[in-house]
PDB file of C-alpha atoms and ligand atoms in Angstrom:
ATOM      1  CA  MET A 759      13.527 -12.559 -73.529  1.00 66.00           C
ATOM      2  CA  VAL A 760      12.503 -16.229 -73.702  1.00 59.00           C
ATOM      3  CA  LYS A 761      10.596 -17.814 -70.801  1.00 56.00           C
ATOM      4  CA  LYS A 762      12.165 -20.976 -69.341  1.00 53.00           C
ATOM      5  CA  LYS A 763       9.872 -23.301 -67.371  1.00 56.00           C
ATOM      6  CA  MET A 764      10.216 -24.700 -63.879  1.00 85.00           C
ATOM      7  CA  ALA A 765      12.967 -22.716 -62.189  1.00 96.00           C
ATOM      8  CA  LYS A 766      11.836 -19.903 -59.873  1.00 98.00           C
ATOM      9  CA  LYS A 767      12.444 -16.566 -61.558  1.00 98.00           C
ATOM     10  CA  VAL A 768      14.389 -14.079 -59.465  1.00 98.00           C
ATOM     11  CA  LEU A 769      15.103 -10.406 -60.053  1.00 98.00           C
ATOM     12  CA  LEU A 770      17.840  -9.604 -57.530  1.00 99.00           C
ATOM     13  CA  PHE A 771      18.506  -6.143 -56.073  1.00 99.00           C
ATOM     14  CA  CYS A 772      21.914  -6.225 -54.371  1.00 98.00           C
ATOM     15  CA  ASP A 773      25.179  -4.532 -53.369  1.00 98.00           C
ATOM     16  CA  PRO A 774      27.947  -7.157 -53.764  1.00 98.00           C
ATOM     17  CA  GLY A 775      29.609  -7.339 -51.168  1.00 95.00           C
ATOM     18  CA  ILE A 776      30.811 -10.750 -50.048  1.00 98.00           C
ATOM     19  CA  ASP A 777      27.520 -12.217 -48.812  1.00 98.00           C
ATOM     20  CA  ASP A 778      25.642 -10.820 -51.824  1.00 98.00           C
ATOM     21  CA  SER A 779      28.325 -12.418 -54.024  1.00 98.00           C
ATOM     22  CA  LEU A 780      27.868 -15.819 -52.416  1.00 98.00           C
ATOM     23  CA  ALA A 781      24.123 -15.429 -52.898  1.00 98.00           C
ATOM     24  CA  ILE A 782      24.658 -14.650 -56.602  1.00 98.00           C
ATOM     25  CA  MET A 783      26.934 -17.698 -56.983  1.00 97.00           C
ATOM     26  CA  TYR A 784      24.322 -19.885 -55.316  1.00 97.00           C
ATOM     27  CA  ALA A 785      21.540 -18.523 -57.537  1.00 98.00           C
ATOM     28  CA  LEU A 786      23.568 -19.125 -60.693  1.00 97.00           C
ATOM     29  CA  MET A 787      24.517 -22.650 -59.692  1.00 96.00           C
ATOM     30  CA  ASP A 788      21.059 -23.714 -58.638  1.00 96.00           C
ATOM     31  CA  PRO A 789      19.006 -25.194 -61.490  1.00 96.00           C
ATOM     32  CA  GLU A 790      15.863 -24.499 -59.460  1.00 97.00           C
ATOM     33  CA  LEU A 791      16.507 -20.746 -59.563  1.00 98.00           C
ATOM     34  CA  GLU A 792      16.746 -18.539 -62.624  1.00 98.00           C
ATOM     35  CA  LEU A 793      18.289 -15.112 -62.238  1.00 98.00           C
ATOM     36  CA  VAL A 794      16.448 -12.931 -64.763  1.00 98.00           C
ATOM     37  CA  GLY A 795      18.135  -9.654 -63.821  1.00 98.00           C
ATOM     38  CA  VAL A 796      20.501  -8.083 -61.312  1.00 98.00           C
ATOM     39  CA  VAL A 797      19.944  -4.531 -60.069  1.00 99.00           C
ATOM     40  CA  THR A 798      23.054  -3.076 -58.436  1.00 98.00           C
ATOM     41  CA  SER A 799      23.223  -0.184 -55.957  1.00 98.00           C
ATOM     42  CA  TYR A 800      25.338   1.525 -53.323  1.00 98.00           C
ATOM     43  CA  GLY A 801      25.583  -0.249 -49.969  1.00 98.00           C
ATOM     44  CA  ASN A 802      28.525  -2.401 -48.978  1.00 97.00           C
ATOM     45  CA  VAL A 803      30.463  -0.664 -51.760  1.00 97.00           C
ATOM     46  CA  THR A 804      29.706   2.013 -54.368  1.00 97.00           C
ATOM     47  CA  LYS A 805      27.189   1.356 -57.118  1.00 97.00           C
ATOM     48  CA  ALA A 806      29.994   1.206 -59.730  1.00 97.00           C
ATOM     49  CA  THR A 807      31.918  -1.424 -57.746  1.00 97.00           C
ATOM     50  CA  ALA A 808      28.778  -3.446 -57.021  1.00 98.00           C
ATOM     51  CA  THR A 809      27.965  -3.391 -60.734  1.00 98.00           C
ATOM     52  CA  ALA A 810      31.432  -4.560 -61.823  1.00 97.00           C
ATOM     53  CA  ASN A 811      31.311  -7.367 -59.251  1.00 98.00           C
ATOM     54  CA  ALA A 812      27.913  -8.557 -60.429  1.00 98.00           C
ATOM     55  CA  ALA A 813      29.155  -8.531 -64.028  1.00 98.00           C
ATOM     56  CA  TYR A 814      32.241 -10.547 -63.094  1.00 98.00           C
ATOM     57  CA  LEU A 815      30.250 -13.150 -61.172  1.00 98.00           C
ATOM     58  CA  LEU A 816      27.753 -13.512 -64.006  1.00 98.00           C
ATOM     59  CA  ARG A 817      30.583 -14.003 -66.491  1.00 98.00           C
ATOM     60  CA  LEU A 818      32.324 -16.613 -64.321  1.00 97.00           C
ATOM     61  CA  GLY A 819      29.001 -18.395 -63.891  1.00 97.00           C
ATOM     62  CA  GLY A 820      28.537 -18.569 -67.670  1.00 97.00           C
ATOM     63  CA  LYS A 821      25.573 -16.158 -67.615  1.00 97.00           C
ATOM     64  CA  PRO A 822      26.984 -12.886 -69.016  1.00 97.00           C
ATOM     65  CA  ASN A 823      23.673 -12.135 -70.723  1.00 97.00           C
ATOM     66  CA  VAL A 824      21.629 -11.739 -67.538  1.00 98.00           C
ATOM     67  CA  PRO A 825      20.654  -8.033 -67.639  1.00 98.00           C
ATOM     68  CA  ILE A 826      22.517  -5.801 -65.180  1.00 98.00           C
ATOM     69  CA  ILE A 827      20.583  -2.675 -64.244  1.00 98.00           C
ATOM     70  CA  PRO A 828      22.362   0.034 -62.229  1.00 98.00           C
ATOM     71  CA  GLY A 829      20.286   1.576 -59.434  1.00 98.00           C
ATOM     72  CA  ALA A 830      20.739   4.186 -56.703  1.00 98.00           C
ATOM     73  CA  VAL A 831      24.003   5.779 -55.526  1.00 98.00           C
ATOM     74  CA  GLN A 832      22.675   7.078 -52.205  1.00 97.00           C
ATOM     75  CA  PRO A 833      19.644   6.951 -49.895  1.00 97.00           C
ATOM     76  CA  VAL A 834      16.691   9.287 -50.483  1.00 95.00           C
ATOM     77  CA  THR A 835      17.382  11.392 -47.399  1.00 90.00           C
ATOM     78  CA  GLU A 836      21.121  12.107 -47.522  1.00 84.00           C
ATOM     79  CA  GLU A 837      24.184  12.227 -49.718  1.00 82.00           C
ATOM     80  CA  GLU A 838      26.712  10.860 -47.269  1.00 89.00           C
ATOM     81  CA  VAL A 839      27.090   7.089 -47.633  1.00 95.00           C
ATOM     82  CA  THR A 840      29.165   4.812 -45.399  1.00 92.00           C
ATOM     83  CA  PHE A 841      30.801   1.862 -47.152  1.00 95.00           C
ATOM     84  CA  TYR A 842      32.267  -1.219 -45.456  1.00 92.00           C
ATOM     85  CA  PRO A 843      35.705  -2.087 -46.936  1.00 92.00           C
ATOM     86  CA  GLU A 844      36.802  -3.584 -43.598  1.00 93.00           C
ATOM     87  CA  ILE A 845      34.178  -6.326 -44.038  1.00 94.00           C
ATOM     88  CA  HIS A 846      33.872  -6.718 -47.803  1.00 94.00           C
ATOM     89  CA  GLY A 847      37.212  -5.381 -49.084  1.00 92.00           C
ATOM     90  CA  GLU A 848      37.926  -2.204 -51.061  1.00 90.00           C
ATOM     91  CA  GLU A 849      36.468  -3.814 -54.156  1.00 92.00           C
ATOM     92  CA  GLY A 850      33.662  -5.705 -52.478  1.00 94.00           C
ATOM     93  CA  ILE A 851      34.753  -9.308 -52.916  1.00 96.00           C
ATOM     94  CA  GLY A 852      37.562  -9.407 -50.391  1.00 93.00           C
ATOM     95  CA  PRO A 853      40.986  -9.869 -52.002  1.00 95.00           C
ATOM     96  CA  ILE A 854      39.519 -10.710 -55.438  1.00 96.00           C
ATOM     97  CA  HIS A 855      39.749  -8.048 -58.158  1.00 93.00           C
ATOM     98  CA  PRO A 856      37.557  -8.319 -61.242  1.00 94.00           C
ATOM     99  CA  PRO A 857      39.678  -7.925 -64.401  1.00 95.00           C
ATOM    100  CA  SER A 858      40.186  -4.240 -65.219  1.00 91.00           C
ATOM    101  CA  ASP A 859      39.282  -4.838 -68.872  1.00 94.00           C
ATOM    102  CA  LEU A 860      36.017  -6.634 -68.053  1.00 95.00           C
ATOM    103  CA  GLN A 861      33.376  -5.695 -70.642  1.00 95.00           C
ATOM    104  CA  TYR A 862      29.683  -5.800 -69.833  1.00 97.00           C
ATOM    105  CA  GLN A 863      26.445  -4.306 -71.023  1.00 98.00           C
ATOM    106  CA  LEU A 864      24.252  -2.206 -68.751  1.00 98.00           C
ATOM    107  CA  TYR A 865      20.496  -1.850 -69.133  1.00 98.00           C
ATOM    108  CA  PRO A 866      18.393   1.241 -68.394  1.00 98.00           C
ATOM    109  CA  PHE A 867      16.201   1.375 -65.278  1.00 98.00           C
ATOM    110  CA  ASP A 868      13.106   0.792 -67.395  1.00 98.00           C
ATOM    111  CA  MET A 869      14.316  -2.792 -67.928  1.00 98.00           C
ATOM    112  CA  ILE A 870      12.894  -3.490 -64.455  1.00 98.00           C
ATOM    113  CA  ARG A 871       9.418  -2.639 -65.741  1.00 98.00           C
ATOM    114  CA  LYS A 872       9.939  -4.852 -68.809  1.00 98.00           C
ATOM    115  CA  ILE A 873      11.093  -7.802 -66.695  1.00 98.00           C
ATOM    116  CA  VAL A 874       8.105  -7.442 -64.363  1.00 98.00           C
ATOM    117  CA  GLU A 875       5.639  -7.180 -67.270  1.00 98.00           C
ATOM    118  CA  PHE A 876       7.196 -10.240 -68.905  1.00 98.00           C
ATOM    119  CA  TYR A 877       7.205 -12.590 -65.910  1.00 98.00           C
ATOM    120  CA  LYS A 878       4.312 -11.103 -63.886  1.00 98.00           C
ATOM    121  CA  GLU A 879       3.265 -13.355 -60.984  1.00 98.00           C
ATOM    122  CA  GLU A 880       6.030 -15.848 -61.786  1.00 98.00           C
ATOM    123  CA  LEU A 881       8.553 -13.253 -60.677  1.00 98.00           C
ATOM    124  CA  ASN A 882      10.147 -13.140 -57.229  1.00 98.00           C
ATOM    125  CA  ILE A 883      11.886  -9.906 -56.325  1.00 99.00           C
ATOM    126  CA  VAL A 884      14.690 -10.381 -53.814  1.00 99.00           C
ATOM    127  CA  ASP A 885      16.420  -7.362 -52.258  1.00 99.00           C
ATOM    128  CA  THR A 886      19.639  -8.003 -50.351  1.00 98.00           C
ATOM    129  CA  GLY A 887      20.814  -4.392 -50.338  1.00 98.00           C
ATOM    130  CA  ARG A 888      19.668  -0.984 -49.131  1.00 98.00           C
ATOM    131  CA  SER A 889      15.992  -0.442 -49.972  1.00 98.00           C
ATOM    132  CA  THR A 890      16.367   2.724 -52.081  1.00 98.00           C
ATOM    133  CA  THR A 891      16.342   1.261 -55.570  1.00 98.00           C
ATOM    134  CA  LEU A 892      13.426  -1.104 -55.058  1.00 98.00           C
ATOM    135  CA  ALA A 893      11.408   1.710 -53.491  1.00 98.00           C
ATOM    136  CA  MET A 894      12.226   3.836 -56.562  1.00 98.00           C
ATOM    137  CA  ALA A 895      10.992   1.046 -58.822  1.00 98.00           C
ATOM    138  CA  PHE A 896       7.747   0.933 -56.812  1.00 98.00           C
ATOM    139  CA  ILE A 897       7.249   4.659 -57.190  1.00 97.00           C
ATOM    140  CA  LEU A 898       7.928   4.580 -60.927  1.00 98.00           C
ATOM    141  CA  TYR A 899       6.126   1.347 -61.797  1.00 98.00           C
ATOM    142  CA  LYS A 900       3.449   1.019 -59.125  1.00 96.00           C
ATOM    143  CA  GLU A 901       0.948  -0.731 -61.394  1.00 97.00           C
ATOM    144  CA  GLN A 902       3.518  -3.255 -62.631  1.00 98.00           C
ATOM    145  CA  MET A 903       4.774  -3.998 -59.125  1.00 98.00           C
ATOM    146  CA  GLN A 904       1.306  -5.286 -58.246  1.00 98.00           C
ATOM    147  CA  MET A 905       1.886  -8.075 -60.818  1.00 98.00           C
ATOM    148  CA  VAL A 906       4.960  -9.478 -59.010  1.00 98.00           C
ATOM    149  CA  GLY A 907       4.430 -12.843 -57.283  1.00 98.00           C
ATOM    150  CA  ALA A 908       6.412 -12.253 -54.100  1.00 98.00           C
ATOM    151  CA  PHE A 909       8.978 -10.005 -52.461  1.00 98.00           C
ATOM    152  CA  TYR A 910      11.861 -11.007 -50.188  1.00 98.00           C
ATOM    153  CA  LEU A 911      14.010  -8.561 -48.214  1.00 98.00           C
ATOM    154  CA  MET A 912      17.163  -9.076 -46.180  1.00 98.00           C
ATOM    155  CA  GLY A 913      16.756  -6.539 -43.422  1.00 98.00           C
ATOM    156  CA  GLY A 914      15.895  -5.785 -39.826  1.00 98.00           C
ATOM    157  CA  ALA A 915      16.589  -7.252 -36.402  1.00 98.00           C
ATOM    158  CA  PHE A 916      13.705  -8.142 -34.086  1.00 96.00           C
ATOM    159  CA  PHE A 917      14.454  -8.482 -30.359  1.00 91.00           C
ATOM    160  CA  VAL A 918      18.125  -9.014 -31.209  1.00 95.00           C
ATOM    161  CA  PRO A 919      20.914  -6.416 -31.454  1.00 95.00           C
ATOM    162  CA  GLY A 920      21.608  -4.636 -34.714  1.00 96.00           C
ATOM    163  CA  ASN A 921      24.895  -4.897 -36.582  1.00 95.00           C
ATOM    164  CA  VAL A 922      25.623  -1.278 -37.548  1.00 95.00           C
ATOM    165  CA  THR A 923      24.172   0.287 -34.400  1.00 95.00           C
ATOM    166  CA  PRO A 924      23.009  -1.365 -31.168  1.00 94.00           C
ATOM    167  CA  LEU A 925      19.469  -1.167 -32.600  1.00 96.00           C
ATOM    168  CA  ALA A 926      19.732  -1.346 -36.358  1.00 97.00           C
ATOM    169  CA  GLU A 927      20.634  -3.779 -39.119  1.00 98.00           C
ATOM    170  CA  ALA A 928      22.659  -2.347 -42.053  1.00 98.00           C
ATOM    171  CA  ASN A 929      20.099  -2.587 -44.883  1.00 98.00           C
ATOM    172  CA  PHE A 930      17.241  -1.004 -42.922  1.00 98.00           C
ATOM    173  CA  TYR A 931      19.619   1.539 -41.384  1.00 97.00           C
ATOM    174  CA  GLY A 932      20.998   2.524 -44.797  1.00 97.00           C
ATOM    175  CA  ASP A 933      17.734   4.030 -46.012  1.00 98.00           C
ATOM    176  CA  PRO A 934      15.011   3.586 -43.377  1.00 97.00           C
ATOM    177  CA  THR A 935      12.554   5.737 -45.326  1.00 97.00           C
ATOM    178  CA  SER A 936      12.723   3.414 -48.321  1.00 98.00           C
ATOM    179  CA  SER A 937      12.656   0.297 -46.110  1.00 98.00           C
ATOM    180  CA  ASN A 938       9.500   1.556 -44.428  1.00 97.00           C
ATOM    181  CA  TYR A 939       8.008   2.294 -47.813  1.00 98.00           C
ATOM    182  CA  LEU A 940       8.618  -1.309 -48.904  1.00 98.00           C
ATOM    183  CA  LEU A 941       7.250  -2.751 -45.674  1.00 98.00           C
ATOM    184  CA  LYS A 942       4.049  -0.803 -46.255  1.00 97.00           C
ATOM    185  CA  ASN A 943       3.715  -1.352 -50.009  1.00 98.00           C
ATOM    186  CA  ALA A 944       5.189  -4.718 -51.028  1.00 98.00           C
ATOM    187  CA  HIS A 945       2.641  -7.560 -51.029  1.00 98.00           C
ATOM    188  CA  ASN A 946       3.378 -11.194 -50.275  1.00 98.00           C
ATOM    189  CA  LEU A 947       6.454 -10.017 -48.441  1.00 98.00           C
ATOM    190  CA  THR A 948       8.954 -12.174 -46.561  1.00 98.00           C
ATOM    191  CA  ILE A 949      11.788 -10.634 -44.594  1.00 98.00           C
ATOM    192  CA  THR A 950      14.848 -12.475 -43.336  1.00 98.00           C
ATOM    193  CA  PRO A 951      16.258 -10.324 -40.517  1.00 98.00           C
ATOM    194  CA  LEU A 952      19.384 -10.835 -38.417  1.00 98.00           C
ATOM    195  CA  ASN A 953      17.286 -13.164 -36.248  1.00 97.00           C
ATOM    196  CA  VAL A 954      17.925 -15.843 -38.857  1.00 98.00           C
ATOM    197  CA  THR A 955      20.836 -14.571 -40.935  1.00 98.00           C
ATOM    198  CA  ASN A 956      23.177 -14.276 -37.932  1.00 97.00           C
ATOM    199  CA  TYR A 957      22.888 -18.052 -37.662  1.00 97.00           C
ATOM    200  CA  ALA A 958      23.525 -18.657 -41.379  1.00 98.00           C
ATOM    201  CA  TYR A 959      27.219 -19.103 -40.815  1.00 97.00           C
ATOM    202  CA  LEU A 960      29.602 -21.068 -42.986  1.00 97.00           C
ATOM    203  CA  THR A 961      32.520 -22.650 -41.176  1.00 97.00           C
ATOM    204  CA  PRO A 962      36.101 -23.018 -42.497  1.00 97.00           C
ATOM    205  CA  ASP A 963      35.699 -26.783 -42.998  1.00 96.00           C
ATOM    206  CA  VAL A 964      32.568 -26.348 -45.166  1.00 95.00           C
ATOM    207  CA  VAL A 965      34.384 -23.710 -47.219  1.00 96.00           C
ATOM    208  CA  GLU A 966      37.445 -25.942 -47.536  1.00 95.00           C
ATOM    209  CA  SER A 967      35.398 -28.737 -49.086  1.00 92.00           C
ATOM    210  CA  LEU A 968      33.612 -26.337 -51.455  1.00 92.00           C
ATOM    211  CA  SER A 969      36.877 -24.870 -52.653  1.00 91.00           C
ATOM    212  CA  GLU A 970      37.955 -28.340 -53.741  1.00 90.00           C
ATOM    213  CA  SER A 971      34.876 -28.842 -55.907  1.00 83.00           C
ATOM    214  CA  THR A 972      35.748 -29.104 -59.582  1.00 79.00           C
ATOM    215  CA  ALA A 973      32.162 -28.526 -60.702  1.00 83.00           C
ATOM    216  CA  ASN A 974      32.065 -25.021 -59.230  1.00 91.00           C
ATOM    217  CA  PRO A 975      33.427 -22.149 -61.382  1.00 94.00           C
ATOM    218  CA  TYR A 976      33.810 -20.037 -58.238  1.00 96.00           C
ATOM    219  CA  ALA A 977      35.849 -22.651 -56.323  1.00 94.00           C
ATOM    220  CA  PHE A 978      39.075 -20.637 -56.719  1.00 95.00           C
ATOM    221  CA  MET A 979      37.644 -17.574 -54.965  1.00 96.00           C
ATOM    222  CA  ILE A 980      35.397 -19.018 -52.262  1.00 96.00           C
ATOM    223  CA  LYS A 981      38.170 -19.628 -49.739  1.00 96.00           C
ATOM    224  CA  PRO A 982      39.984 -16.262 -50.071  1.00 97.00           C
ATOM    225  CA  ILE A 983      36.757 -14.267 -49.877  1.00 97.00           C
ATOM    226  CA  PHE A 984      35.460 -16.296 -46.952  1.00 97.00           C
ATOM    227  CA  ASN A 985      38.771 -15.900 -45.107  1.00 97.00           C
ATOM    228  CA  TYR A 986      38.665 -12.132 -45.604  1.00 97.00           C
ATOM    229  CA  TYR A 987      35.085 -11.889 -44.366  1.00 97.00           C
ATOM    230  CA  TYR A 988      35.568 -14.323 -41.480  1.00 97.00           C
ATOM    231  CA  LYS A 989      38.634 -12.413 -40.277  1.00 97.00           C
ATOM    232  CA  ALA A 990      36.550  -9.232 -40.126  1.00 96.00           C
ATOM    233  CA  TYR A 991      33.711 -10.975 -38.272  1.00 95.00           C
ATOM    234  CA  LYS A 992      36.135 -12.441 -35.712  1.00 95.00           C
ATOM    235  CA  THR A 993      37.214  -8.938 -34.756  1.00 93.00           C
ATOM    236  CA  PHE A 994      33.717  -7.773 -33.836  1.00 88.00           C
ATOM    237  CA  VAL A 995      32.179 -11.083 -32.724  1.00 90.00           C
ATOM    238  CA  PRO A 996      34.975 -12.687 -30.641  1.00 89.00           C
ATOM    239  CA  GLY A 997      34.729 -16.466 -30.574  1.00 92.00           C
ATOM    240  CA  ILE A 998      32.430 -16.722 -33.614  1.00 94.00           C
ATOM    241  CA  ILE A 999      32.845 -20.163 -35.226  1.00 95.00           C
ATOM    242  CA  GLY A1000      32.008 -19.143 -38.789  1.00 97.00           C
ATOM    243  CA  ALA A1001      30.863 -16.135 -40.806  1.00 97.00           C
ATOM    244  CA  PRO A1002      27.168 -15.382 -41.404  1.00 98.00           C
ATOM    245  CA  ILE A1003      26.213 -15.233 -45.084  1.00 98.00           C
ATOM    246  CA  HIS A1004      23.136 -13.076 -44.535  1.00 98.00           C
ATOM    247  CA  ASP A1005      21.989 -12.589 -48.123  1.00 98.00           C
ATOM    248  CA  LEU A1006      22.194 -16.269 -48.962  1.00 98.00           C
ATOM    249  CA  VAL A1007      19.277 -17.037 -46.641  1.00 98.00           C
ATOM    250  CA  THR A1008      17.052 -14.498 -48.375  1.00 98.00           C
ATOM    251  CA  LEU A1009      17.594 -16.172 -51.740  1.00 98.00           C
ATOM    252  CA  MET A1010      17.402 -19.669 -50.348  1.00 98.00           C
ATOM    253  CA  VAL A1011      13.945 -19.209 -48.848  1.00 98.00           C
ATOM    254  CA  VAL A1012      12.539 -18.387 -52.318  1.00 98.00           C
ATOM    255  CA  LYS A1013      12.677 -22.088 -53.169  1.00 96.00           C
ATOM    256  CA  ASN A1014      13.189 -23.569 -49.745  1.00 96.00           C
ATOM    257  CA  GLU A1015      10.887 -21.760 -47.357  1.00 97.00           C
ATOM    258  CA  ASN A1016      11.175 -24.418 -44.666  1.00 97.00           C
ATOM    259  CA  ILE A1017      14.754 -23.658 -43.704  1.00 98.00           C
ATOM    260  CA  VAL A1018      13.333 -21.015 -41.360  1.00 98.00           C
ATOM    261  CA  ASP A1019      10.353 -20.603 -39.052  1.00 98.00           C
ATOM    262  CA  TYR A1020       8.168 -17.514 -39.343  1.00 98.00           C
ATOM    263  CA  ILE A1021       5.879 -15.174 -37.498  1.00 97.00           C
ATOM    264  CA  TYR A1022       3.379 -12.939 -39.304  1.00 97.00           C
ATOM    265  CA  TYR A1023       3.304  -9.283 -38.292  1.00 96.00           C
ATOM    266  CA  ASP A1024       3.283  -5.879 -39.922  1.00 96.00           C
ATOM    267  CA  ALA A1025       6.843  -4.632 -39.492  1.00 97.00           C
ATOM    268  CA  ASN A1026       8.029  -1.035 -39.123  1.00 96.00           C
ATOM    269  CA  VAL A1027      11.344   0.805 -39.268  1.00 97.00           C
ATOM    270  CA  VAL A1028      12.176   3.859 -37.171  1.00 96.00           C
ATOM    271  CA  GLU A1029      13.455   6.786 -39.234  1.00 95.00           C
ATOM    272  CA  GLU A1030      14.256   9.271 -36.438  1.00 91.00           C
ATOM    273  CA  ILE A1031      17.947   9.698 -35.810  1.00 88.00           C
ATOM    274  CA  GLU A1032      18.363   8.221 -32.282  1.00 87.00           C
ATOM    275  CA  ALA A1033      16.809   4.896 -33.202  1.00 93.00           C
ATOM    276  CA  ARG A1034      17.314   5.061 -36.957  1.00 94.00           C
ATOM    277  CA  GLY A1035      16.879   1.710 -38.652  1.00 95.00           C
ATOM    278  CA  LEU A1036      15.341  -0.010 -35.631  1.00 96.00           C
ATOM    279  CA  SER A1037      12.792  -2.575 -36.830  1.00 96.00           C
ATOM    280  CA  TYR A1038       9.848  -3.474 -34.622  1.00 95.00           C
ATOM    281  CA  ILE A1039       6.463  -5.163 -34.514  1.00 94.00           C
ATOM    282  CA  ASP A1040       3.570  -4.509 -32.138  1.00 90.00           C
ATOM    283  CA  LEU A1041       3.553  -7.443 -29.725  1.00 87.00           C
ATOM    284  CA  ARG A1042       1.172  -5.944 -27.171  1.00 81.00           C
ATOM    285  CA  PRO A1043      -1.968  -7.983 -26.510  1.00 75.00           C
ATOM    286  CA  THR A1044      -3.822  -5.282 -28.445  1.00 78.00           C
ATOM    287  CA  GLY A1045      -1.418  -5.597 -31.415  1.00 74.00           C
ATOM    288  CA  LYS A1046      -2.706  -7.838 -34.196  1.00 80.00           C
ATOM    289  CA  PRO A1047      -0.776 -10.330 -36.330  1.00 86.00           C
ATOM    290  CA  GLY A1048      -0.259  -8.932 -39.845  1.00 92.00           C
ATOM    291  CA  GLU A1049       0.680  -9.984 -43.343  1.00 92.00           C
ATOM    292  CA  THR A1050       4.463  -9.812 -43.517  1.00 95.00           C
ATOM    293  CA  ARG A1051       6.196 -13.139 -43.091  1.00 97.00           C
ATOM    294  CA  ILE A1052       9.138 -12.548 -40.776  1.00 97.00           C
ATOM    295  CA  ALA A1053      11.735 -15.306 -40.545  1.00 97.00           C
ATOM    296  CA  ILE A1054      12.517 -15.802 -36.890  1.00 97.00           C
ATOM    297  CA  LYS A1055      14.516 -19.038 -36.583  1.00 97.00           C
ATOM    298  CA  LEU A1056      16.999 -20.719 -38.933  1.00 98.00           C
ATOM    299  CA  HIS A1057      17.475 -24.482 -39.277  1.00 97.00           C
ATOM    300  CA  HIS A1058      21.245 -24.367 -39.666  1.00 97.00           C
ATOM    301  CA  GLU A1059      21.791 -27.952 -40.756  1.00 97.00           C
ATOM    302  CA  ALA A1060      19.207 -27.628 -43.532  1.00 97.00           C
ATOM    303  CA  PHE A1061      20.821 -24.354 -44.604  1.00 97.00           C
ATOM    304  CA  ILE A1062      24.310 -25.910 -44.845  1.00 97.00           C
ATOM    305  CA  ASN A1063      23.032 -29.058 -46.598  1.00 96.00           C
ATOM    306  CA  GLU A1064      21.221 -26.969 -49.191  1.00 96.00           C
ATOM    307  CA  PHE A1065      24.262 -24.757 -49.853  1.00 96.00           C
ATOM    308  CA  GLN A1066      26.635 -27.702 -50.182  1.00 95.00           C
ATOM    309  CA  LYS A1067      24.261 -29.593 -52.462  1.00 95.00           C
ATOM    310  CA  VAL A1068      23.992 -26.681 -54.903  1.00 95.00           C
ATOM    311  CA  MET A1069      27.584 -25.498 -54.754  1.00 95.00           C
ATOM    312  CA  MET A1070      29.117 -28.946 -55.237  1.00 90.00           C
ATOM    313  CA  GLY A1071      27.272 -28.983 -58.563  1.00 80.00           C
TER     314      GLY A1071
HETATM  315  C1  LIG B1827      23.253  -6.912 -44.715  1.00 58.64           C
HETATM  316  O1  LIG B1827      24.033  -5.728 -44.814  1.00 58.64           O
HETATM  317  C2  LIG B1827      24.999  -5.881 -45.822  1.00 58.64           C
HETATM  318  O2  LIG B1827      26.185  -5.331 -45.422  1.00 58.64           O
HETATM  319  C3  LIG B1827      25.075  -7.332 -46.139  1.00 58.64           C
HETATM  320  O3  LIG B1827      25.443  -7.548 -47.488  1.00 58.64           O
HETATM  321  C4  LIG B1827      23.674  -7.797 -45.864  1.00 58.64           C
HETATM  322  O4  LIG B1827      22.841  -7.540 -46.964  1.00 58.64           O
HETATM  323  C5  LIG B1827      23.441  -7.533 -43.346  1.00 58.64           C
HETATM  324  O5  LIG B1827      23.047  -6.645 -42.355  1.00 58.64           O
HETATM  325 CA1  LIG B1828      23.807  -7.094 -49.138  1.00 58.64          CA
END
């Protein structure tokens, strides 16, 4: 491993998935971000599918040597996992199929420890999937995790409806025990819940212009995957004028924290079955502000400008 200066170092935990995929594309195209590893897990699709998708996107982006580290196949508390082909497609990136003969190298889980020890406080860990694998890394490498500069999670919904249940957002619902563990143990933590990511929508006209960009190696797939995802969103959010690219916001705030406004509270996730995955903070007059930075409002124009700037190369 050779350290490059300047760009923000990101170790991404993810489950690509269409919005995770767009986040990976953005990270690879942005000279101000350096993806130093991708950890793939179950979530939108199976771990194996998420891993193949990450490998394909890295290859297309000219970065096949970024280490891919496979993570968890299920949450800590149960074996049954629900996947979401109706939103992300059977293979996770809508109608796009990675080549069946795609070759890629996988790294053992211990590579996470090596990456953390190498980059230390320069490292930003971003988790846009279920929380299981990052919680596992914390349990295994507790001492090393204290060296990490900052953590960013896509998860939760505060005072707004959930997306997989009336109360819960998908990542925190998927493994609430691990999400709670991260909320209690990760320092310098920012979360981007549905409060902001629901507003991080791309519209067909923005996608149309991106798909015409010659400087973007993903231009050929952006429109078909967006159309697939947008079609799904239109069925459960009638009248929606674009599709929210949740995970993109979580990566974007690593280098561009001002695209959202924040409140600071200690956040919690309910694990009991009736309200599983519900995220909440204590807003009573007796409740005190806490340490976790919770994104609460998105500046949509800034979000779109930033995405277009990077993706047009
Ligand atoms: C989150 O759940 C996943 O399905 C998406 O990829 C995103 O990370 C949104 O609730
Ligand atoms: Ca995701």
